[in-house]
Short mmCIF file of C-alpha atoms (C1' of nucleotides) in Angstrom, two decimals:
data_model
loop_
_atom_site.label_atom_id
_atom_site.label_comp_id
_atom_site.label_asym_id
_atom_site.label_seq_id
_atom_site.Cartn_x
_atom_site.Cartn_y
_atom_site.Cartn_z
CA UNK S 1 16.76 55.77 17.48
CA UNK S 2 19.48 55.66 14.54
CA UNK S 3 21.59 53.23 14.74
CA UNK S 4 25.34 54.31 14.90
CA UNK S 5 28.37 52.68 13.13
CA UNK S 6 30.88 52.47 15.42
CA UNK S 7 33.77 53.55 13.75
CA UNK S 8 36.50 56.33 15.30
CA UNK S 9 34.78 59.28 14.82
CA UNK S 10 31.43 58.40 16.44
CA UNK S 11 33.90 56.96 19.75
CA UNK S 12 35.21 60.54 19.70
CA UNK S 13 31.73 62.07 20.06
CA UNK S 14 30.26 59.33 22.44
CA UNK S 15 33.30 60.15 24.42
CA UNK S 16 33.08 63.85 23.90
CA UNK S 17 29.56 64.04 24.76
CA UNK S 18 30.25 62.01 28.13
CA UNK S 19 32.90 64.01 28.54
CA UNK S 20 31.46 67.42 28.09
CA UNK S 21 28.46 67.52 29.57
CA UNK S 22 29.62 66.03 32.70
CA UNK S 23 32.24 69.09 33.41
CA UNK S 24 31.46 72.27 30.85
CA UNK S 25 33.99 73.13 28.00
CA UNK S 26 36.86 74.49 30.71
CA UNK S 27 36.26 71.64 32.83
CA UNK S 28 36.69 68.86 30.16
CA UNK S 29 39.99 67.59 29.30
CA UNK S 30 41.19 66.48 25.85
CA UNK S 31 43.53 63.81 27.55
CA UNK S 32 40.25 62.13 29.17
CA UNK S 33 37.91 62.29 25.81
CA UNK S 34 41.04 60.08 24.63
CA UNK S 35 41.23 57.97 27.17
CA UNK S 36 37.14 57.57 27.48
CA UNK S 37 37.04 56.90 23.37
CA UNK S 38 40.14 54.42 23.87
CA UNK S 39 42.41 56.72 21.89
CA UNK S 40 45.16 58.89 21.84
CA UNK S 41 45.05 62.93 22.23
CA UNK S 42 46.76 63.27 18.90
CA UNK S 43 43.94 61.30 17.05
CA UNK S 44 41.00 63.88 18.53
CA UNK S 45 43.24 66.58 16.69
CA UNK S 46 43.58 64.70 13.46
CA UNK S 47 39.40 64.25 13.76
CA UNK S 48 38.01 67.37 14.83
CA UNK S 49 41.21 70.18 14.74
CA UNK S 50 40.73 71.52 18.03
CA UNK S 51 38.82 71.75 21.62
CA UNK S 52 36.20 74.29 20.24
CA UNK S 53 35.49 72.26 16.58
CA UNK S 54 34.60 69.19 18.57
CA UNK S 55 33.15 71.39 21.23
CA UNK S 56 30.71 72.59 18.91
CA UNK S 57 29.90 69.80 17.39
CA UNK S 58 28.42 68.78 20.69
CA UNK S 59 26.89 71.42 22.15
CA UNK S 60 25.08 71.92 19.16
CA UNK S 61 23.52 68.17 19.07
CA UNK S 62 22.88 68.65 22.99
CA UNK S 63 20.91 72.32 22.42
CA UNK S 64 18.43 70.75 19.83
CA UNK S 65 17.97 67.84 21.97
CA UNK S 66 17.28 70.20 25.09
CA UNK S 67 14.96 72.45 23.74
CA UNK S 68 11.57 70.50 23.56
CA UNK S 69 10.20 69.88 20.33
CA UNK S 70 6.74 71.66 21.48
CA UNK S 71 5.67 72.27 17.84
CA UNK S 72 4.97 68.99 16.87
CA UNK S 73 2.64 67.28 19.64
CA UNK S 74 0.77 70.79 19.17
CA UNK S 75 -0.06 70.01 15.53
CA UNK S 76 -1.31 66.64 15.70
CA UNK S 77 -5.44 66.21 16.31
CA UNK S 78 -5.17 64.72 20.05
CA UNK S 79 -6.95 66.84 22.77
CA UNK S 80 -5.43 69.68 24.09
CA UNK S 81 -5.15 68.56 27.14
CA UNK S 82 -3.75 65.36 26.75
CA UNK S 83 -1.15 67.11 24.59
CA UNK S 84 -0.17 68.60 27.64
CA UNK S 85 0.17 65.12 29.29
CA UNK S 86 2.30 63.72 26.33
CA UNK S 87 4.69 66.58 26.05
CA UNK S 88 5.43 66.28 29.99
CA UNK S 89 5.78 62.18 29.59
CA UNK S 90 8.34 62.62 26.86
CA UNK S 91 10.04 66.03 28.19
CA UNK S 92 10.39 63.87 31.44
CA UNK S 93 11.72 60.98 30.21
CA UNK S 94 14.53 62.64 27.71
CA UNK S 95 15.53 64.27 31.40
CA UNK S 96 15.37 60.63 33.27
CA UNK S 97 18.02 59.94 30.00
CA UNK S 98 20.06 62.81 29.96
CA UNK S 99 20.22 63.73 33.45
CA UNK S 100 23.26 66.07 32.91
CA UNK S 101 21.97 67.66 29.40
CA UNK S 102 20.49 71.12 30.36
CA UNK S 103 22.79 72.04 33.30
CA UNK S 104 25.74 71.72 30.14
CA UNK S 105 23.13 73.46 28.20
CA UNK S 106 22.46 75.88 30.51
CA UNK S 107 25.96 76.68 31.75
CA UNK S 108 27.05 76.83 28.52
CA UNK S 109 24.71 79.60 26.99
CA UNK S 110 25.06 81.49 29.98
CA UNK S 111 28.56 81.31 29.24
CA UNK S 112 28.11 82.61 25.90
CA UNK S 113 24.51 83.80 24.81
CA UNK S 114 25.76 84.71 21.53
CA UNK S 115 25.81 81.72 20.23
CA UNK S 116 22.38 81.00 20.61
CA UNK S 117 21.35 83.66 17.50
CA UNK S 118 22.68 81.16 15.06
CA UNK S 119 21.62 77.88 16.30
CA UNK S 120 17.59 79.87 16.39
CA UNK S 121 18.07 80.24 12.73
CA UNK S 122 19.12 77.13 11.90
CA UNK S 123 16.56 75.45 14.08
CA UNK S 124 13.74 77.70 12.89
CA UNK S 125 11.55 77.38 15.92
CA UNK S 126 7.88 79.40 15.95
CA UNK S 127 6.60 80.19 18.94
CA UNK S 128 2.83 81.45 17.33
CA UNK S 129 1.57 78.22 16.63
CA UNK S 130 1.09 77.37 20.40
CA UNK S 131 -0.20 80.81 20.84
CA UNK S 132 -2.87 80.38 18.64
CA UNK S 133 -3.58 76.54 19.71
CA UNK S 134 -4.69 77.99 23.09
CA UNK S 135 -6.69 81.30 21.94
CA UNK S 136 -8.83 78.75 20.07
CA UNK S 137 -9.30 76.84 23.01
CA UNK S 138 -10.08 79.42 25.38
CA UNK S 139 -12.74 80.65 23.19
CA UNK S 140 -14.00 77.36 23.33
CA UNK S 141 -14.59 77.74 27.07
CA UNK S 142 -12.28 74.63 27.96
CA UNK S 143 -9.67 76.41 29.88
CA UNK S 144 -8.51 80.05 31.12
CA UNK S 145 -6.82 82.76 29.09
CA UNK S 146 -3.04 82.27 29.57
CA UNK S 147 -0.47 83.62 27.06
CA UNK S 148 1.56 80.85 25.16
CA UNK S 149 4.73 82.94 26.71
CA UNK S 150 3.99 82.15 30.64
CA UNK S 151 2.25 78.80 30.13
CA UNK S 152 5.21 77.21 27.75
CA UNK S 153 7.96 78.43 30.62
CA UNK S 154 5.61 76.77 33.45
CA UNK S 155 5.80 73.94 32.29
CA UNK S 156 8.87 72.88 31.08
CA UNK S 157 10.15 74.88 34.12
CA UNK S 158 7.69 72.54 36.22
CA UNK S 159 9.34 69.67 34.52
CA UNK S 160 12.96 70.62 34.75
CA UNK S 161 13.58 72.07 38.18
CA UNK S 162 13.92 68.77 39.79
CA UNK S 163 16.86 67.24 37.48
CA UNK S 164 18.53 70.62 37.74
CA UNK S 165 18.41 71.08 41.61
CA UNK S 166 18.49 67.44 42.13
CA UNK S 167 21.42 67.38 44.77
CA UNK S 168 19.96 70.13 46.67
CA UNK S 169 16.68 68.51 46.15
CA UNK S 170 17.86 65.04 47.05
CA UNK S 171 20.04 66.02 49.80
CA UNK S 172 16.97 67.96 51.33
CA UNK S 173 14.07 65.83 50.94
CA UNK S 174 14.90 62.44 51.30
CA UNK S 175 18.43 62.42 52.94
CA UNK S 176 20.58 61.55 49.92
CA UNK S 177 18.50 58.53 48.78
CA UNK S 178 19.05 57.96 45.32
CA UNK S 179 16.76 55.43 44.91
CA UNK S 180 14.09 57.64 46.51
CA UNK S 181 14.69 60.61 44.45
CA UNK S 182 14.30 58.30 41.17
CA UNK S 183 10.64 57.65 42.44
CA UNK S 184 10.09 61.16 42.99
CA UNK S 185 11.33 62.20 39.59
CA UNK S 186 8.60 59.46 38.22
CA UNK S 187 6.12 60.87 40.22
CA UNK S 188 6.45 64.24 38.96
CA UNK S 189 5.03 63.68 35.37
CA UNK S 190 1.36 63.00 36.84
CA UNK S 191 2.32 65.60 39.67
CA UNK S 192 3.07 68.40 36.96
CA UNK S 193 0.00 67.33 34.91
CA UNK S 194 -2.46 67.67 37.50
CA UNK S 195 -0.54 70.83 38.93
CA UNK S 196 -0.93 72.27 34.88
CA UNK S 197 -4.43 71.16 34.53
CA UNK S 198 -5.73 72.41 37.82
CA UNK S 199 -4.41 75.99 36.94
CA UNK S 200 -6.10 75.83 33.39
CA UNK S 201 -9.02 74.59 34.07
CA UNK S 202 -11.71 77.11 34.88
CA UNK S 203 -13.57 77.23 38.10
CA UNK R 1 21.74 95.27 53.75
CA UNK R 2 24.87 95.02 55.89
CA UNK R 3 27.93 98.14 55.11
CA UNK R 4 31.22 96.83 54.14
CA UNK R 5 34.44 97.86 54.54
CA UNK R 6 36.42 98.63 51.75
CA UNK R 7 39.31 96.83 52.63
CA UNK R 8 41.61 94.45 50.50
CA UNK R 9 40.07 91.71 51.47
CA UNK R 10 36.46 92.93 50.61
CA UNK R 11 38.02 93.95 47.47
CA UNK R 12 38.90 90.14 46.49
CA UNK R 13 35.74 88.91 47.82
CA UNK R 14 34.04 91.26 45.30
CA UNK R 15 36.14 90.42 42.54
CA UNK R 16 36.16 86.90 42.89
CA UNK R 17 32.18 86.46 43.65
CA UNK R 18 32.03 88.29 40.14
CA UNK R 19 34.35 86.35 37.94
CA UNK R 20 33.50 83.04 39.46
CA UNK R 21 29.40 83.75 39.61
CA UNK R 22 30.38 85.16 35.62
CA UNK R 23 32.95 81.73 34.59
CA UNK R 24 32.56 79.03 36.79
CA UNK R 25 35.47 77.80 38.81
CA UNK R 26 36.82 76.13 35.38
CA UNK R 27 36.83 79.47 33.62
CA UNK R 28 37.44 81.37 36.43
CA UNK R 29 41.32 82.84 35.94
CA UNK R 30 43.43 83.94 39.08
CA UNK R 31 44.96 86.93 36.89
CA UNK R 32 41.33 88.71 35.99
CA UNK R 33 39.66 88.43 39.50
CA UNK R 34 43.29 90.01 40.61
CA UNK R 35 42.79 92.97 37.68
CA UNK R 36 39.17 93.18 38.78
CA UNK R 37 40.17 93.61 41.81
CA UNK R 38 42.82 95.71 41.37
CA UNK R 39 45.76 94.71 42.72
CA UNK R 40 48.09 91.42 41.62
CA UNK R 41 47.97 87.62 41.95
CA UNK R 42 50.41 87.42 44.51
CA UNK R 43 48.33 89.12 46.90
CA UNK R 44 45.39 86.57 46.24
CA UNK R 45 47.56 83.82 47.09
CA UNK R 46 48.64 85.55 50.46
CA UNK R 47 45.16 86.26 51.61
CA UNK R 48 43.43 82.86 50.30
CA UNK R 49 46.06 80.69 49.94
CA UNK R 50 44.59 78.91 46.79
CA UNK R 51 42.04 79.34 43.85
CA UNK R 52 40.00 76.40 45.86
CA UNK R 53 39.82 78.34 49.18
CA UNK R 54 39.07 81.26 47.30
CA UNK R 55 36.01 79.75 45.71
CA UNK R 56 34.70 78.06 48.64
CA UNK R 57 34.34 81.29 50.49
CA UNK R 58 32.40 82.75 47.41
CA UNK R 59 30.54 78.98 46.92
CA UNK R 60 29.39 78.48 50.16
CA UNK R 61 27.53 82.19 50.44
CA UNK R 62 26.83 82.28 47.08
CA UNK R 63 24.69 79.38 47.85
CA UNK R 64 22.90 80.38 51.07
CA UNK R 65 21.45 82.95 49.43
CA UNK R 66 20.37 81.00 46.33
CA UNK R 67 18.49 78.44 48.41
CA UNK R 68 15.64 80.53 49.55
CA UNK R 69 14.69 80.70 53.32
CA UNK R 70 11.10 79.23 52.89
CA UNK R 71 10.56 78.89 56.66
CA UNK R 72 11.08 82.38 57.41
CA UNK R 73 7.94 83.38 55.58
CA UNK R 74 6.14 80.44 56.41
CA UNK R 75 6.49 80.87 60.12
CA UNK R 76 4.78 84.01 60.49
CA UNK R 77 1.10 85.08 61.14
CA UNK R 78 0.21 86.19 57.66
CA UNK R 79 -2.51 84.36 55.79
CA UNK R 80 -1.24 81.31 53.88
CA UNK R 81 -1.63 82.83 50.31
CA UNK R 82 0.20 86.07 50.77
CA UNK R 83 3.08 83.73 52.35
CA UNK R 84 3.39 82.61 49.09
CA UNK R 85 3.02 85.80 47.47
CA UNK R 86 5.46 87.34 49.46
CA UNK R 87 7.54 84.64 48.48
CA UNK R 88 7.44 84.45 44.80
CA UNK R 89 7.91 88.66 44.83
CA UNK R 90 11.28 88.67 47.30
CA UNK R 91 12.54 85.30 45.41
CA UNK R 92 12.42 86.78 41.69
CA UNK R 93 13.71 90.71 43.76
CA UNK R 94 16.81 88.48 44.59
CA UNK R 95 16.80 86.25 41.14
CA UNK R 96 16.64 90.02 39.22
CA UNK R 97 19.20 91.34 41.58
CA UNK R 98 21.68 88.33 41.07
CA UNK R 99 20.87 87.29 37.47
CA UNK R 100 24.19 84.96 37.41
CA UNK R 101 23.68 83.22 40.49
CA UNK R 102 21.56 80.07 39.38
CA UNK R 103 23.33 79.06 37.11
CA UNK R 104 26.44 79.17 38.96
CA UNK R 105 25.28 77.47 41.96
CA UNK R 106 23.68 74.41 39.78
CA UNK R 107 26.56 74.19 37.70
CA UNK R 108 29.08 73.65 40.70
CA UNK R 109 26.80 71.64 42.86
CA UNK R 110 26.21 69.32 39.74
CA UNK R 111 29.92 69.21 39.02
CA UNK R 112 30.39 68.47 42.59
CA UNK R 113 27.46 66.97 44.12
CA UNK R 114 29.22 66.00 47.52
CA UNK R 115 30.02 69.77 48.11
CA UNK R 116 26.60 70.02 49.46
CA UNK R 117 26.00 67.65 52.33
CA UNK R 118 28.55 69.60 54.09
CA UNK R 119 26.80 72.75 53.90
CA UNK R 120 23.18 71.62 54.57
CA UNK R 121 24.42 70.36 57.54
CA UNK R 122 25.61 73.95 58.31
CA UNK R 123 22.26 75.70 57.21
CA UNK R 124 19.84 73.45 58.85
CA UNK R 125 17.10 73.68 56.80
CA UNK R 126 13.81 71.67 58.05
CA UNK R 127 11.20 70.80 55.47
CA UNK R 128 9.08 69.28 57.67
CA UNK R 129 7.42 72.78 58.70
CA UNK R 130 5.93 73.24 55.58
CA UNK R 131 4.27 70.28 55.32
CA UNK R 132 2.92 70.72 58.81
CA UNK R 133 1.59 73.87 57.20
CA UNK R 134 0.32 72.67 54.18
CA UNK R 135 -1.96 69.79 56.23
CA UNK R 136 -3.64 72.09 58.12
CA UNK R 137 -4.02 74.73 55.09
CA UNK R 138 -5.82 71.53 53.71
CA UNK R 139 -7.53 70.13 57.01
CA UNK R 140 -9.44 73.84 56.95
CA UNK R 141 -10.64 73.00 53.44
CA UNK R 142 -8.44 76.60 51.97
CA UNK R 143 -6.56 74.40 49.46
CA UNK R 144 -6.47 71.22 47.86
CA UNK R 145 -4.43 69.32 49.41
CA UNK R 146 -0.71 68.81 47.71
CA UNK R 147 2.27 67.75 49.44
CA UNK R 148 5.32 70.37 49.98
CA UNK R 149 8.09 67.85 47.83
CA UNK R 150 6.00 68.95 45.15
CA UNK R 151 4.52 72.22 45.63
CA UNK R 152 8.05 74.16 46.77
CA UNK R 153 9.59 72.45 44.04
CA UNK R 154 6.71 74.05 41.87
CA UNK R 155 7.26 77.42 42.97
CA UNK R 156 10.78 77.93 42.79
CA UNK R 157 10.95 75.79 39.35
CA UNK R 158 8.27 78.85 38.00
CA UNK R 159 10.21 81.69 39.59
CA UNK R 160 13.33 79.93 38.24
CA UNK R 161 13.11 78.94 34.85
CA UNK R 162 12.34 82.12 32.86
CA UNK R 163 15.89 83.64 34.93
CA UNK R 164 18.05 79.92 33.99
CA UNK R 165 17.05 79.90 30.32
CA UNK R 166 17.18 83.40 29.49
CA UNK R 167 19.32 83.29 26.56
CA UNK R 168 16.53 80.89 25.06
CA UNK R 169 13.82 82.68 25.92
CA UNK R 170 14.51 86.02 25.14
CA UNK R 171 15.95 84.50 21.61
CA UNK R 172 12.95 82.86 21.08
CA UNK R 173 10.15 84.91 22.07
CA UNK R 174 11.62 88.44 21.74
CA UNK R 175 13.62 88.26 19.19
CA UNK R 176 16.77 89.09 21.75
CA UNK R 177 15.01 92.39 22.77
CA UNK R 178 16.65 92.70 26.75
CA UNK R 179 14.58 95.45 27.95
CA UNK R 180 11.00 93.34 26.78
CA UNK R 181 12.67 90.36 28.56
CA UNK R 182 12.74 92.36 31.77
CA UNK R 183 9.20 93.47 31.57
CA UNK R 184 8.77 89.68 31.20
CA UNK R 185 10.70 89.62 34.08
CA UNK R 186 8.71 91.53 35.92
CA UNK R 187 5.34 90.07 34.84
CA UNK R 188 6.15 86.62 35.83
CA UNK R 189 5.65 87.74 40.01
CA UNK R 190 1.83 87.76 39.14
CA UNK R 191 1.47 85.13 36.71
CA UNK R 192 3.27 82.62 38.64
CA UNK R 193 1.24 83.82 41.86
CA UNK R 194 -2.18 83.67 39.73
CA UNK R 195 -0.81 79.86 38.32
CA UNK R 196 -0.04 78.73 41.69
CA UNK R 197 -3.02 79.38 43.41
CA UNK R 198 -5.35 78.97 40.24
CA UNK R 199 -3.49 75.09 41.10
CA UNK R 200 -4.24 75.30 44.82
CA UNK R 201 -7.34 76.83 45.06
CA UNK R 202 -10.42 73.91 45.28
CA UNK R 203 -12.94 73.74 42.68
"C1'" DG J 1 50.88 94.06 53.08
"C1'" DT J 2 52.19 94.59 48.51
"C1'" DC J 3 55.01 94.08 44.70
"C1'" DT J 4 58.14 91.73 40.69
"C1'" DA J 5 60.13 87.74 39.13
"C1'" DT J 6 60.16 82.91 38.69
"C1'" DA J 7 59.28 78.03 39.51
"C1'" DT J 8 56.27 74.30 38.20
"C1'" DT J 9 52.86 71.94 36.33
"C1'" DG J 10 49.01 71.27 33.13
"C1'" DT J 11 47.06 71.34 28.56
"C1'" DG J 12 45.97 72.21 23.68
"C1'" DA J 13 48.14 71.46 19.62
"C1'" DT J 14 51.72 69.81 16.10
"C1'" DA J 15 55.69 66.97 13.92
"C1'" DG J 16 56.89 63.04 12.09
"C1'" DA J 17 57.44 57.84 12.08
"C1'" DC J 18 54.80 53.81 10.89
"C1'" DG N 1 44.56 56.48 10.31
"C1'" DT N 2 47.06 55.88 14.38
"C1'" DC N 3 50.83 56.34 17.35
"C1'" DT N 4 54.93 58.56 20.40
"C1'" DA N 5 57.36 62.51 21.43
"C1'" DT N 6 57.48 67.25 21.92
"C1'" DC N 7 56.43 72.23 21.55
"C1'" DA N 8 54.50 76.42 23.24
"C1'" DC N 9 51.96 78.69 26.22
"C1'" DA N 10 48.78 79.43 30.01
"C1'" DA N 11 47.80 79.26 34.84
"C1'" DT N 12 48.46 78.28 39.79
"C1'" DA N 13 51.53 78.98 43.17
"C1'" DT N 14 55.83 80.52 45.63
"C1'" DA N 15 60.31 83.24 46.72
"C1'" DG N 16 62.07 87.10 48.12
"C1'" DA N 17 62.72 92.30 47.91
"C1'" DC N 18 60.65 96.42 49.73
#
DNA sequence: GTCTATATTGTGATAGAC
DNA sequence: GTCTATCACAATATAGAC
């Protein structure tokens, strides 16, 4: 975690981020970033120009923080399989965090998809490496043929769909209890792992 | 399918479900569904009084029809995995059919999460059949045994995801090419059927 | 039922003093 | 850098003619 100075600007983009991801771009307000970061609407112009400039600079922090930093755990020496288990612990808990990151996320790109093109470039994600992590271990006879392009969707799709649907979900299955649904959300990470595993592993 | 009538009010119903399913309440703007529906904001007002009736008539189906009637499968005669294969194939029909509907329903219920105790009440769903099913599936030593909170969850997060994070995926993986995305698309019925029961089926 | 014109309020953005 | 006051326009909603 870097630690932040906590001079105007960063107030304006703690505030923003609040802000923003609890209500979408034509939700948010400027007058209530203002108020939030203990400021006046004027001050947000003098920072950050307008709505869209400070609008960007959080969606773009919030998109590179959503999309799961696969690449890495896959390059280290650890087990396959217990790469699996890390990247669902950590996916999980940046969720348990940031419970209202990838509906903004979401919402946002569907809203726009064009904006994605640029922020690929600039994050320079390759989606081959995983593909060829798990040719090399099915050849190895350790677990089923599945293409990088189904299983990487399963599971982070696995992982999300609870903190996305959780007022349906919550509502549903345990009556509104919060406190219940927290557990369940806990739960999940060994639920998804042994849900993953049992589907890779061959009979 | 049930026939319409072309009649004005059809003809706001249409235009509305479109721009709001397409903005979001926020973004949503009296004058285009109007346009779209070709006649003038006046008229709106005099058959839905405000923007907020308006959009509860489109929320509240829009959202029957996202949450997916799992006990109507379930209860029939049909052997337990081609429930869920019939399941996953009508779910991702509707998902392809309604591309913008996900989004829109998670984005509203998360904006307003007390929206939907109302209209669960109204639905009556009952996920206690399911697990009665899923018991018995196990009891007769079919499946392993897994409890429904986890395995609908697990379903509908697969069929889900790839439709919700589109603009990432097809980005990502093919290079924004939309009519390889909707092979994808198309794919995913029997990879998320072959995942699910790989997952289910005992060792 | 449908239209044009208008009232009213909300909201992003700027001017200008300190 | 920070504030108050204000502009300019957009958007929901209504009045009233036809």
């Amino acid at each position: 975690m870097v630690e932040q100075e906590i001079n105007t600007e960063n107030k304006i983009l703690d505030a923003a981020k609040r802000v923003f991801l609890k209500n979408g771009f034509d939700g948010a307000r400027m007058q209530e970033i203002a108020t939030e970061a203990g400021i006046n609407k004027a001050l947000l112009h003098y920072y950050f120009r307008s709505k869209d400039k400070l609008f960007d600079a959080i969606f773009t922090e919030a998109f590179s923080q959503f999309l799961p930093k696969v690449g890495e755990v896959m390059m280290t020496d650890i087990p396959f399989l217990e790469k699996i288990r890390i990247f669902i612990d950590s996916y999980i808990n940046m969720l348990t965090k940031n419970p209202h990151l990838p509906i903004f996320v979401l919402h946002e790109l569907h809203r726009n998809p064009g904006r994605i093109v640029q922020i690929i470039k600039n994050t320079g994600v390759d989606p081959n490496i995983i593909s060829k992590i798990l040719k090399s271990e099915a050849k190895k006879g350790n677990i089923v043929e599945m293409d990088a392009k189904h299983l990487v969707p399963n599971i982070i799709g696995l992982c999300l769909f609870p903190f996305v649907a959780r007022p349906i979900l919550q509502a549903i299955i345990f009556n509104g209890d919060e406190k219940a649904y927290e557990s369940y959300l806990l739960e999940r990470k060994e639920e998804v792992y042994k849900f993953i595993t049992n589907a890779l592993i061959k009979k």
